[in-house]
Coordinates of C-alpha atoms in Angstrom, one line a residue:
Chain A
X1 CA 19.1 -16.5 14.0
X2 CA 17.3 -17.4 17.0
X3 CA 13.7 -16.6 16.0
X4 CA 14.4 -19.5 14.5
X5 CA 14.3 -21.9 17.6
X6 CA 10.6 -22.1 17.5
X7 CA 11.4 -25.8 18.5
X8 CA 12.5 -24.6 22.3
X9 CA 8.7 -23.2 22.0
X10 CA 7.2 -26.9 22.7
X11 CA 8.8 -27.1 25.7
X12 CA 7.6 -24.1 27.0
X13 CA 4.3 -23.7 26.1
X14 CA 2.9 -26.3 22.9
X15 CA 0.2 -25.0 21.2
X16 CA -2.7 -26.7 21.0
X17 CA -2.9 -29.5 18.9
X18 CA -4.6 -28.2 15.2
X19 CA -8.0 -28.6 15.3
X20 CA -10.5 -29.6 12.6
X21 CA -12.2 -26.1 12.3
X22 CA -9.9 -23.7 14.0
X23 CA -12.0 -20.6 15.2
X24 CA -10.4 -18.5 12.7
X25 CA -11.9 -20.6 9.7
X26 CA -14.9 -20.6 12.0
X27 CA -15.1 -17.4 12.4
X28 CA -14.4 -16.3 8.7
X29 CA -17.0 -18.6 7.1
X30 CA -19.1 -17.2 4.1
X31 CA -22.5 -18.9 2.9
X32 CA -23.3 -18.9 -0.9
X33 CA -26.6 -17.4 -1.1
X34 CA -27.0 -16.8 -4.5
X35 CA -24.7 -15.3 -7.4
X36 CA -21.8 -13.8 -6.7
X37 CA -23.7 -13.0 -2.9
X38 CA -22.7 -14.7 0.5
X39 CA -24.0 -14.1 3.9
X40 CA -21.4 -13.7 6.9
X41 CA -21.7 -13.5 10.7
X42 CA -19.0 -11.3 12.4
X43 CA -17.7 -12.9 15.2
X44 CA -17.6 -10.6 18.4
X45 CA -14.3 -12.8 19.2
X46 CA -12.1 -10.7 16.6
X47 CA -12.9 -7.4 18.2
X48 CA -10.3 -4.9 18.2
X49 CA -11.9 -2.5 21.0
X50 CA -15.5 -3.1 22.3
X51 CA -18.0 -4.1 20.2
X52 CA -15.4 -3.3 16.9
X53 CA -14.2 -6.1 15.0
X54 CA -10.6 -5.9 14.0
X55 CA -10.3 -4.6 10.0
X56 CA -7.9 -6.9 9.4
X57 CA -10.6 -9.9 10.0
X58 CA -13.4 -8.2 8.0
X59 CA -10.9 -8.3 5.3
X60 CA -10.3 -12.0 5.8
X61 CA -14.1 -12.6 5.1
X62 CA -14.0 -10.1 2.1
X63 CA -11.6 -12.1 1.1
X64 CA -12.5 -15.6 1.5
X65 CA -15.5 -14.5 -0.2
X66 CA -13.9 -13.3 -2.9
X67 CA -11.7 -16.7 -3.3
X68 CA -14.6 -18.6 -3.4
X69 CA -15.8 -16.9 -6.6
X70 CA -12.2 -16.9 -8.1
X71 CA -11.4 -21.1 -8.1
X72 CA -8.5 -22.3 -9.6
X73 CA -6.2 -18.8 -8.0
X74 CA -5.5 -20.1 -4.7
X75 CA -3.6 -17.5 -3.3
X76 CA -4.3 -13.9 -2.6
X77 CA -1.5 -11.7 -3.9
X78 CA -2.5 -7.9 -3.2
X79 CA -5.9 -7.1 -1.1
X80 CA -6.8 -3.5 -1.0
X81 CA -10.0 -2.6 1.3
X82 CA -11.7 1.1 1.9
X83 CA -13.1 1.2 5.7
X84 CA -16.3 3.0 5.2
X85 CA -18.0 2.8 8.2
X86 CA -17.2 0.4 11.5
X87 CA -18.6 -2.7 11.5
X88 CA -20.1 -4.4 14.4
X89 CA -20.2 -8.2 15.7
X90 CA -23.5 -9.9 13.6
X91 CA -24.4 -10.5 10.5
X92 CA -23.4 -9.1 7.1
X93 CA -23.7 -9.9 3.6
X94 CA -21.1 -9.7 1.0
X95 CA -21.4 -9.0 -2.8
X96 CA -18.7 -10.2 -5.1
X97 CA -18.0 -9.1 -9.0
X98 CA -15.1 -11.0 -10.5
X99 CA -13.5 -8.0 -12.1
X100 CA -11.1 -10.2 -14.5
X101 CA -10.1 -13.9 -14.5
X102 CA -6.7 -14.0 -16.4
X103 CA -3.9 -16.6 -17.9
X104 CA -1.7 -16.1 -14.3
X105 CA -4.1 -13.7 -11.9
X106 CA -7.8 -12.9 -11.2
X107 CA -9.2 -9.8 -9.6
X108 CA -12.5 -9.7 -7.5
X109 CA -14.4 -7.0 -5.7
X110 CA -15.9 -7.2 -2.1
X111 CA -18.3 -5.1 -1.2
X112 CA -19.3 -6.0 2.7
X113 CA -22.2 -5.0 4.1
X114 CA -24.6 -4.5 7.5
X115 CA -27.9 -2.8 8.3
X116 CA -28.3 -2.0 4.2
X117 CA -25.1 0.2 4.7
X118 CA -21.8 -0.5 3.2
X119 CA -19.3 -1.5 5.5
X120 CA -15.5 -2.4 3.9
X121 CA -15.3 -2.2 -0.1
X122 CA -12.0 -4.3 -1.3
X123 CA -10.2 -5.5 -4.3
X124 CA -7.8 -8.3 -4.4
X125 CA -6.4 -9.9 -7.0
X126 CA -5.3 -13.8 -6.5
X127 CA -3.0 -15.9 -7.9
X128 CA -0.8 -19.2 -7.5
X129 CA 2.4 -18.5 -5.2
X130 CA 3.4 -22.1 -5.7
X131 CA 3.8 -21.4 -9.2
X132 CA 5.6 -18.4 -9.2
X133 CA 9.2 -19.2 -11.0
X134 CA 10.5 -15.4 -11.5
X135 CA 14.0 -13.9 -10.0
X136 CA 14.5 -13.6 -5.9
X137 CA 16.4 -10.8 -4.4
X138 CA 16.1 -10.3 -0.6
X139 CA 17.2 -7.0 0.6
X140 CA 15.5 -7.5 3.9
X141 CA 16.0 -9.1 7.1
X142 CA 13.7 -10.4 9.8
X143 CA 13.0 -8.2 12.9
X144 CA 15.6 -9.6 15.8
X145 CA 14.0 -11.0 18.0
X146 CA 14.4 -13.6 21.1
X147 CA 13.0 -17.1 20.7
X148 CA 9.2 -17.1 22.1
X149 CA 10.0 -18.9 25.1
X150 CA 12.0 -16.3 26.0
X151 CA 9.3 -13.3 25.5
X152 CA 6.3 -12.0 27.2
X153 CA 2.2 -12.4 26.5
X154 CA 0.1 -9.9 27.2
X155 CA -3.1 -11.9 26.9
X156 CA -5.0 -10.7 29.7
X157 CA -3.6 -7.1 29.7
X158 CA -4.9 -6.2 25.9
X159 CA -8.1 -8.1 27.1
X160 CA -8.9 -5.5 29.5
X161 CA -8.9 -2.8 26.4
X162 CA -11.7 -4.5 25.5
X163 CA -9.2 -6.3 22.8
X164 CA -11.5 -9.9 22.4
X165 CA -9.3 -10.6 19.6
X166 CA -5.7 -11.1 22.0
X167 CA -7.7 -14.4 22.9
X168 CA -7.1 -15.4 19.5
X169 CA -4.0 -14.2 18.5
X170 CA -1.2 -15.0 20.6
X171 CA 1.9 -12.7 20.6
X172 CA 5.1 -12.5 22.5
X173 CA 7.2 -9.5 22.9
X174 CA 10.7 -9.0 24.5
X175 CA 9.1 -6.9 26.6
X176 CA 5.6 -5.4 27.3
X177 CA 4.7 -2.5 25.1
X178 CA 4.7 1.3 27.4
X179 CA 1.2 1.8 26.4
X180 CA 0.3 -1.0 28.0
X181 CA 2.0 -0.2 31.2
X182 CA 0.3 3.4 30.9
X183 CA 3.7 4.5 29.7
X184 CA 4.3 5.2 26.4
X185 CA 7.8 4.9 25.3
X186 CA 7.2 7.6 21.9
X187 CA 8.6 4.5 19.4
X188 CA 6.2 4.2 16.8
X189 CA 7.8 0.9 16.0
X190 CA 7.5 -3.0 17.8
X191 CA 8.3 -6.2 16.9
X192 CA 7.4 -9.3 18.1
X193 CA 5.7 -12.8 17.5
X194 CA 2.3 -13.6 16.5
X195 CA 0.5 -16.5 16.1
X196 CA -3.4 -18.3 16.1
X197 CA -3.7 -19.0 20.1
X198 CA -5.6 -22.6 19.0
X199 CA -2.9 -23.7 17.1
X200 CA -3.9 -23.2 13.6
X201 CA -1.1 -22.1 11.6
X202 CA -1.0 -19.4 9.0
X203 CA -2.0 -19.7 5.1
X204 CA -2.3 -16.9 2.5
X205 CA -6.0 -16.1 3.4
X206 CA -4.9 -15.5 7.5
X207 CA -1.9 -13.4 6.8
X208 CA -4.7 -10.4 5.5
X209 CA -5.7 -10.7 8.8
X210 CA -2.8 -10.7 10.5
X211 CA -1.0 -7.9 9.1
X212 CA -3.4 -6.0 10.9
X213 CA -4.1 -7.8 14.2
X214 CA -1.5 -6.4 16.5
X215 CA -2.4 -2.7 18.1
X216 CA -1.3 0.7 16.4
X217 CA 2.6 1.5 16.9
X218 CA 1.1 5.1 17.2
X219 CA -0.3 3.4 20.9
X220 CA 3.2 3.8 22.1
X221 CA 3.5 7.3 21.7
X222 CA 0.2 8.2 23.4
X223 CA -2.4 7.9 20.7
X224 CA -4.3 4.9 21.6
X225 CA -7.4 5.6 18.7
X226 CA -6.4 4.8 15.3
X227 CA -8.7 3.8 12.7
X228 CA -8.3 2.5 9.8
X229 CA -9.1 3.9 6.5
X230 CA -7.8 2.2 3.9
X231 CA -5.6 -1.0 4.1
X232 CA -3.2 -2.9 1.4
X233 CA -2.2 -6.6 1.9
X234 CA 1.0 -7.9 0.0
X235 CA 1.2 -11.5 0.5
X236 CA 4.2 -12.7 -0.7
X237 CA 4.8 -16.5 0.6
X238 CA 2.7 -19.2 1.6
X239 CA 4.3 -19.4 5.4
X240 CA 5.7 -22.3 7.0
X241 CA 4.2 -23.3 9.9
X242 CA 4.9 -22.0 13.5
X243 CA 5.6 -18.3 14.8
X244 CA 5.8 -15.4 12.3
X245 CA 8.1 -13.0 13.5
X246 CA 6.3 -9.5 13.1
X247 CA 7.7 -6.1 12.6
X248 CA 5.2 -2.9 12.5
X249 CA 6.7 1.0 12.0
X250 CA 4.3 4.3 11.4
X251 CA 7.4 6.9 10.0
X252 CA 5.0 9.8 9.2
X253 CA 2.2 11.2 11.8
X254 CA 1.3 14.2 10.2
X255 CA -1.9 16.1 11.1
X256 CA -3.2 13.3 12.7
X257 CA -3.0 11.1 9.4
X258 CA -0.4 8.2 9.7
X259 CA 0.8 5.2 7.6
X260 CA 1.5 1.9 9.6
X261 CA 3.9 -0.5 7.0
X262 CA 3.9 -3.8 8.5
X263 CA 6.0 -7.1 7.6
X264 CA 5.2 -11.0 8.4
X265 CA 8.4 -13.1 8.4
X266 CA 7.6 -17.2 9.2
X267 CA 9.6 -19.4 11.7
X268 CA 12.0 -20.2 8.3
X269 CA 13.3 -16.0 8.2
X270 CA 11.4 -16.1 5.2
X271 CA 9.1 -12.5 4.3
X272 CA 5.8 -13.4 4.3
X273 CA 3.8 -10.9 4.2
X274 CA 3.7 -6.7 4.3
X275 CA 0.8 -5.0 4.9
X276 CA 0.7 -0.8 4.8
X277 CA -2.3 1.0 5.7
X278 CA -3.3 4.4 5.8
X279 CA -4.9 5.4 9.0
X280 CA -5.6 8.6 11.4
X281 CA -5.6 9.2 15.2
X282 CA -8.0 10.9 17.4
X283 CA -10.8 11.0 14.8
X284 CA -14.0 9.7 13.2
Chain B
X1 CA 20.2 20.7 3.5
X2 CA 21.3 20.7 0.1
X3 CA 18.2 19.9 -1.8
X4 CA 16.4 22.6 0.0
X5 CA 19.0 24.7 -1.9
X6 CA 16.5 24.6 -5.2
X7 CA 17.0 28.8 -6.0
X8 CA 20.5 28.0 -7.3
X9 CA 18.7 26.1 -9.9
X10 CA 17.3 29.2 -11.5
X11 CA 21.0 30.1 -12.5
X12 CA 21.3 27.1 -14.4
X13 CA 18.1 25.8 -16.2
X14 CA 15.6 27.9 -15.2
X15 CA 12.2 26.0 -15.8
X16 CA 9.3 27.5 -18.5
X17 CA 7.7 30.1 -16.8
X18 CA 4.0 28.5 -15.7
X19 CA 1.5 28.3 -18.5
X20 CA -2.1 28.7 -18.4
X21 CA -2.7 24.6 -19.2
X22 CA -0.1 22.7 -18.2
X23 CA 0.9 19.5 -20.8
X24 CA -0.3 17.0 -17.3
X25 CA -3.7 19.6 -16.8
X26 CA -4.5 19.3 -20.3
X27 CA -3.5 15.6 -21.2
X28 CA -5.5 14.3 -17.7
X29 CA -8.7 16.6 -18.8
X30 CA -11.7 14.3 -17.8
X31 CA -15.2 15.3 -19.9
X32 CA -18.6 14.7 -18.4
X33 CA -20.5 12.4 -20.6
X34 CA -23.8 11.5 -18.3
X35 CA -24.2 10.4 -14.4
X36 CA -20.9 9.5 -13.3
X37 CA -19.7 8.5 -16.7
X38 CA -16.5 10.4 -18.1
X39 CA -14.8 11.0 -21.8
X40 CA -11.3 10.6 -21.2
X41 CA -8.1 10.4 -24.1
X42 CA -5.0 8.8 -22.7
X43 CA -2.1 10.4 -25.1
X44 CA 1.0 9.1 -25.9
X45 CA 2.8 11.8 -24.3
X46 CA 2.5 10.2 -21.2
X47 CA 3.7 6.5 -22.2
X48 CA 6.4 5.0 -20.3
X49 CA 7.2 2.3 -22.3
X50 CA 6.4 2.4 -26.4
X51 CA 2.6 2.2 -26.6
X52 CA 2.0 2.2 -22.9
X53 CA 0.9 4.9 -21.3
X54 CA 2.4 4.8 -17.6
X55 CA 0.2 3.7 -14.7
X56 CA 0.4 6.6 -12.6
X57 CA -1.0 8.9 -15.6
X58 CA -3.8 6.0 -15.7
X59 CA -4.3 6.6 -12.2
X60 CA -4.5 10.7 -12.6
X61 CA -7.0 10.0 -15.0
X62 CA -9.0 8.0 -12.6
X63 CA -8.5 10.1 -9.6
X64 CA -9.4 13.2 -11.7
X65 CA -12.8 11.9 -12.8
X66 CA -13.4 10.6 -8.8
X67 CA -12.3 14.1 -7.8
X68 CA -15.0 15.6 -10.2
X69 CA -17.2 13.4 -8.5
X70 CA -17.0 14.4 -4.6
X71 CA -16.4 18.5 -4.8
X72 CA -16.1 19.4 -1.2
X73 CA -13.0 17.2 -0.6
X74 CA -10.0 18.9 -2.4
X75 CA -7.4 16.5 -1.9
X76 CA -6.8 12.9 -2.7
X77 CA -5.8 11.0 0.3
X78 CA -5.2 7.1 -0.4
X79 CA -5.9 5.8 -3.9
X80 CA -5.6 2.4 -4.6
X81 CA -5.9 0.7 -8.2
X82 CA -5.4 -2.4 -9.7
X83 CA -4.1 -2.6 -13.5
X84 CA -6.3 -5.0 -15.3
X85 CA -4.7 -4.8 -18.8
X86 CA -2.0 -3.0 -20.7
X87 CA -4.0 0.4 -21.5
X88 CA -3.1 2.5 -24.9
X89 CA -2.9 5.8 -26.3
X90 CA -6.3 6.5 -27.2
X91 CA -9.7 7.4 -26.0
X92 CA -11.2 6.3 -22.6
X93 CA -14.4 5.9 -20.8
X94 CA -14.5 6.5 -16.6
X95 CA -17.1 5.3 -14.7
X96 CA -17.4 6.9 -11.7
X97 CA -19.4 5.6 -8.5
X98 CA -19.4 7.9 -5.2
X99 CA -19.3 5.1 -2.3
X100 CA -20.0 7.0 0.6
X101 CA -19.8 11.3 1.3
X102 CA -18.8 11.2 5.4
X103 CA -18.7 14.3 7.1
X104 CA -14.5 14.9 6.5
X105 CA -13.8 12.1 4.0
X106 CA -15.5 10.7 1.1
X107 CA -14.5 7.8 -1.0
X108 CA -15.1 7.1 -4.8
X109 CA -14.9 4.1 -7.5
X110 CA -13.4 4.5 -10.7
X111 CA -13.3 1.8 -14.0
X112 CA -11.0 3.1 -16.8
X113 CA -12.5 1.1 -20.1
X114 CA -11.2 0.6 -23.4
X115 CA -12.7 -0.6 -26.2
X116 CA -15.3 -2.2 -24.1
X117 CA -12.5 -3.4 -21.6
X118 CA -12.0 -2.6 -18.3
X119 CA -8.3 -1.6 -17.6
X120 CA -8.2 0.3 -14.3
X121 CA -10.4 -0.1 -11.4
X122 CA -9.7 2.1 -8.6
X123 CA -10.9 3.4 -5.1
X124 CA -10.1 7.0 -3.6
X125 CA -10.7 8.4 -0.8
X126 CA -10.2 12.3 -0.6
X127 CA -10.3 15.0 2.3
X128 CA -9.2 18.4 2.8
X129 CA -5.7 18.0 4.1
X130 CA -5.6 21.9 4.8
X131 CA -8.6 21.1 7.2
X132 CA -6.2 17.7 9.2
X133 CA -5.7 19.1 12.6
X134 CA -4.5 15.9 14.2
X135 CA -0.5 15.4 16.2
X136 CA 2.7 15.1 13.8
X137 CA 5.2 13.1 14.6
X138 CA 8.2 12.8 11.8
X139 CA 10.7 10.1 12.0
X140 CA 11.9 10.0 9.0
X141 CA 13.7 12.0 6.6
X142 CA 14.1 13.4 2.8
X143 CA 17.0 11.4 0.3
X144 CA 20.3 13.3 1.1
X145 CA 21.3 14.5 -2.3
X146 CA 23.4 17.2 -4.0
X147 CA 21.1 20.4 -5.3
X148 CA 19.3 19.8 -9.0
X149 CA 22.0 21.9 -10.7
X150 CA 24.7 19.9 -9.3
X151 CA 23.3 16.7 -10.6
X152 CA 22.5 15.2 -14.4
X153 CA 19.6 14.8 -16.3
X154 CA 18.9 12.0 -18.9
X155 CA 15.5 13.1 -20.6
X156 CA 16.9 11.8 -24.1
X157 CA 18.5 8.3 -23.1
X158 CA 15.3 7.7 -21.1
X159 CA 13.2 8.7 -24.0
X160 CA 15.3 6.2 -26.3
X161 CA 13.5 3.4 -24.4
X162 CA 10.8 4.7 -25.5
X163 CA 9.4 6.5 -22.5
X164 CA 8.0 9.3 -23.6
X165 CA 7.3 10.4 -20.2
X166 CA 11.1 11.2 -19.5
X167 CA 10.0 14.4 -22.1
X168 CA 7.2 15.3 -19.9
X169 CA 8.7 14.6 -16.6
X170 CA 12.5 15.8 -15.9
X171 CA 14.7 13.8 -13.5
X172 CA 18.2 14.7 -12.0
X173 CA 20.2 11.7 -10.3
X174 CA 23.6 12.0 -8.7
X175 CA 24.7 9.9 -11.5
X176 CA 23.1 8.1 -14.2
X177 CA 21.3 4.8 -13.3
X178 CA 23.4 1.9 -14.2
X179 CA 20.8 0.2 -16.6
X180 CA 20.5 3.1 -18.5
X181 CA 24.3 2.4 -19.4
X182 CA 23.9 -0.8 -20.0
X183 CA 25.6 -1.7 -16.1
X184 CA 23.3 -2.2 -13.8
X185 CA 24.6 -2.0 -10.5
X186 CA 22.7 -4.7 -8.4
X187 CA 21.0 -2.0 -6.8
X188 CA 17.3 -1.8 -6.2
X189 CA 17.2 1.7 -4.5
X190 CA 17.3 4.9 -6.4
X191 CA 16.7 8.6 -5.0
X192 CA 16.8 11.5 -7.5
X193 CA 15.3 15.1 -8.1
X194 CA 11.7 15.5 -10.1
X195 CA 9.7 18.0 -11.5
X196 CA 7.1 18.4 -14.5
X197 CA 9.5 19.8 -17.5
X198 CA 7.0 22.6 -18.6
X199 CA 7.3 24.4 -15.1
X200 CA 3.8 22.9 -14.0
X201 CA 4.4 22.7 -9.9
X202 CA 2.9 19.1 -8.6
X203 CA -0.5 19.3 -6.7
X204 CA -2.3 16.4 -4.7
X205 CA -3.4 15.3 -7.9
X206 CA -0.6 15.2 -9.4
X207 CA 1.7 13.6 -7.2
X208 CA -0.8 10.0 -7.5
X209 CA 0.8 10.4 -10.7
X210 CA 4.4 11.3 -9.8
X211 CA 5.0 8.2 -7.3
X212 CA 4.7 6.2 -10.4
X213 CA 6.8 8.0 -12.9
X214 CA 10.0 6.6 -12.2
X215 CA 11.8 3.4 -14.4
X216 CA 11.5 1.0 -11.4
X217 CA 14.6 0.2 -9.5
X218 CA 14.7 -3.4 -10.2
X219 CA 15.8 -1.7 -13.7
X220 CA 19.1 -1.8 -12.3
X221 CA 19.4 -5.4 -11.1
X222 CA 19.0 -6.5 -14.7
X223 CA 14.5 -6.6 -14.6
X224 CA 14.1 -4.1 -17.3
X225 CA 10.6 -5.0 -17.9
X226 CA 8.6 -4.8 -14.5
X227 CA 4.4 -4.6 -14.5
X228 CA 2.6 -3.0 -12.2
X229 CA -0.3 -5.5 -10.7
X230 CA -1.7 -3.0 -8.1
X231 CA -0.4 0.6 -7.1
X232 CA -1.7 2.3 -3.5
X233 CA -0.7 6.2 -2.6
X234 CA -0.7 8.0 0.0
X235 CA -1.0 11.8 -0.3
X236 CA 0.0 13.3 2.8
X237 CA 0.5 17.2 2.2
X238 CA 0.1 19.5 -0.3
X239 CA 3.8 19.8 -1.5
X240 CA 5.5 23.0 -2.1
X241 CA 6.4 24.2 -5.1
X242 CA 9.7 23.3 -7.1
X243 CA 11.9 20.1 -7.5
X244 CA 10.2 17.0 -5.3
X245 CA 13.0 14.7 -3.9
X246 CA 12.1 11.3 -4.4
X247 CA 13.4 8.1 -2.8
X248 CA 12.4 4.4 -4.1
X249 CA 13.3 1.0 -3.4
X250 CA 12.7 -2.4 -4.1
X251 CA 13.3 -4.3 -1.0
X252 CA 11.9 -8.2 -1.1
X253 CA 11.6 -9.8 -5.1
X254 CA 10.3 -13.2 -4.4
X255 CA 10.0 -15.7 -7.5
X256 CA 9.8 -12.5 -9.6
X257 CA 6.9 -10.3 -8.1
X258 CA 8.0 -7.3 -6.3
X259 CA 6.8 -4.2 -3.8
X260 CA 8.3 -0.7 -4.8
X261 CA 8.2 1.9 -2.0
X262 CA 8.4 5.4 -3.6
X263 CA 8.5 8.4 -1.4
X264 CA 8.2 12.4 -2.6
X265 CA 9.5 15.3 -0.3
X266 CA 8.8 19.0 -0.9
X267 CA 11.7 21.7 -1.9
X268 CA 10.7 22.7 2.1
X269 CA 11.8 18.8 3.2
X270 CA 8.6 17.6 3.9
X271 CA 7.1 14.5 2.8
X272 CA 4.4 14.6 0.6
X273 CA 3.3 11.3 -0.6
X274 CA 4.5 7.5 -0.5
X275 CA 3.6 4.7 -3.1
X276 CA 3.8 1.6 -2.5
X277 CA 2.8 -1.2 -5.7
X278 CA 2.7 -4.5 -6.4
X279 CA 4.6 -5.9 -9.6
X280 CA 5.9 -9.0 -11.5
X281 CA 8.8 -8.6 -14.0
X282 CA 9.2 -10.6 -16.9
X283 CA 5.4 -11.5 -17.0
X284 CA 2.6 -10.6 -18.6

């Protein structure tokens, strides 16, 4: 499996070495300012068009808030979030409830919020992945994909969409998506590698964020606005470190409404992630 | 297209000719009791394992009580809920919270209690998908399967299991699922035929209930008992009346927690909803 080489990677192009606050955990930081409230500040450097941050990065501080309050369940397991209205870069404040604390699982609602409007709403339950001890059947595979070394960034060209948030994921395709080259192919369906461009490797809390930090499949066959209405995060294993290998279809445009199911496989072929969301083109 | 071919089904088991209130309209009736708070009594008929009413009649419930909530938007368009506790036959409270009212979408909360518990806590957003006016772009298609007369039924070995939804809800599959003969095959993908038993055609409402109504195909890899931790559907059309051709698998069960992906297409071979849930088996 040659997605597996993630070794040939270093000699290419090493990552950064980690550092000791990546700007991902940065950037997702959530203040305690009383109970069960935190204050935020969205980063402009996760936008996903021009003064937008991404959804999948709002989530990531709905969710880390929502960690904090649940102790003891390290992992999130499922994250659902309602877009309500789009956020913008500043500062937000974040209500959590814990809905249930349980034997195996606790639950927890977000509810984000900026300029006394309500921004994302989200429940996630959480969990410990490490102690997990059930039955495994894989009936998947990872997408097929050449090493990284052997692929193509598009840093600077989704950066010119007004795309901040290419500067802070890093991904590598076999070759440039037609949207991107102002021709769409029609293939509602890319995959490719992804990673933190400083280095920091994936945990549970990123993948929510990543599931969702790649453009719309639907880009490629000519609708370049999607938004987001309502997104669900299944994360499935804590991820080894190095380049998750991505794959991202919509199978259903209809009326302008469209899923997008996404999957997160890490540099050991292991599924790592899916995300699905529920989204609609040309609209709101 | 064989399934399409549903009027030969009227020579062989024609179904009950529509009554005024279906057993599903009258068993997910939702009273008013006061601002946003609803009377609700979850029956038995509905339970898919003994003493369990099934999630996706829960989530009717729910939805039902959000739908009272937002007139204006006829359809349910993503629904997302997390299963707190086992619910049980019985009566219900619903407490129902309007989010936000936009100008094509509006999105509600919903907690199911029970005995002073909360059991269901879900989030909707509904539209008017007779209004959606946006590209359609299909590239995927409906389970290939042989007409509903040419295939077999198994309302009374499902209802030995005590799922007394297999009385409510009739199923044809090519052939019988292993598990329910005591073989299962290994298999964790299943399509079959499905329609309400007393003639009732599904609805948008009905079909958050549908996607759910299934044994879930790790039944036939040997995980009879499978719970479902969260549940998120997608309505995409208003589906056409008759049999509903449904398609479900189980692709990634990782130390014993598991996705379903459930899809429902129309007697005119159109897709009209996909569920996607979250579940462990042998747990809780």
């Amino acid at each position: 499996m040659p997605y597996l080489d993630t070794r040939d990677d270093a000699r290419d192009e090493p990552p950064p070495s980690s550092v000791s606050a990546s700007v991902f955990d940065t950037d997702t930081t959530v203040r305690p300012v009383g109970a069960g409230e935190y204050a935020a500040e969205l980063s402009p450097r996760w936008n996903s068009a021009p003064a937008l941050p991404n959804g999948g990065y709002q989530l990531a501080l709905c969710t880390r808030a929502m960690a904090d309050a649940v102790p003891g369940y390290p992992d999130p397991l499922v994250v659902a979030a309602t877009f309500l209205r789009p956020a913008s870069p500043g500062p937000a404040t974040i209500a959590v409830e814990t809905v249930r604390a349980g034997r195996t699982v606790a639950t927890a609602e977000a509810r984000l919020n900026q300029n006394g409007k309500e921004v994302v709403r989200a429940v996630a339950t959480f969990g410990d992945l490490a102690a997990a001890t059930g039955p495994t059947l894989e009936r998947g595979e990872p997408p097929t994909l050449p090493p990284p070394h052997e692929c193509t960034g598009f840093t600077e060209a989704a950066a010119a969409f007004g795309a901040a948030i290419a500067e802070q994921v890093e991904y590598r395709v076999p070759e440039l998506p037609g949207w991107l080259r102002g021709e769409p192919s029609g293939r509602t369906e890319a995959s490719f590698w992804m990673r933190f461009t400083d280095g920091r490797d994936a945990d549970t809390l990123s993948l929510v964020a990543l599931v969702d930090a790649a453009a719309p499949v639907v880009a490629d066959a000519g609708h370049l606005g999607s938004s987001t209405i309502q997104l669900t995060v299944h994360v499935r294993r804590r991820p080894a470190p190095g380049w998750l290998a991505c794959h991202a279809v919509t199978r259903h445009l209809i009326d302008g409404y469209h899923e997008e199911d996404f999957e997160i496989w890490d540099a050991e072929g292991r599924l790592v992630a899916q995300g699905r969301q529920f989204a609609v083109v040309g609209r709101r």
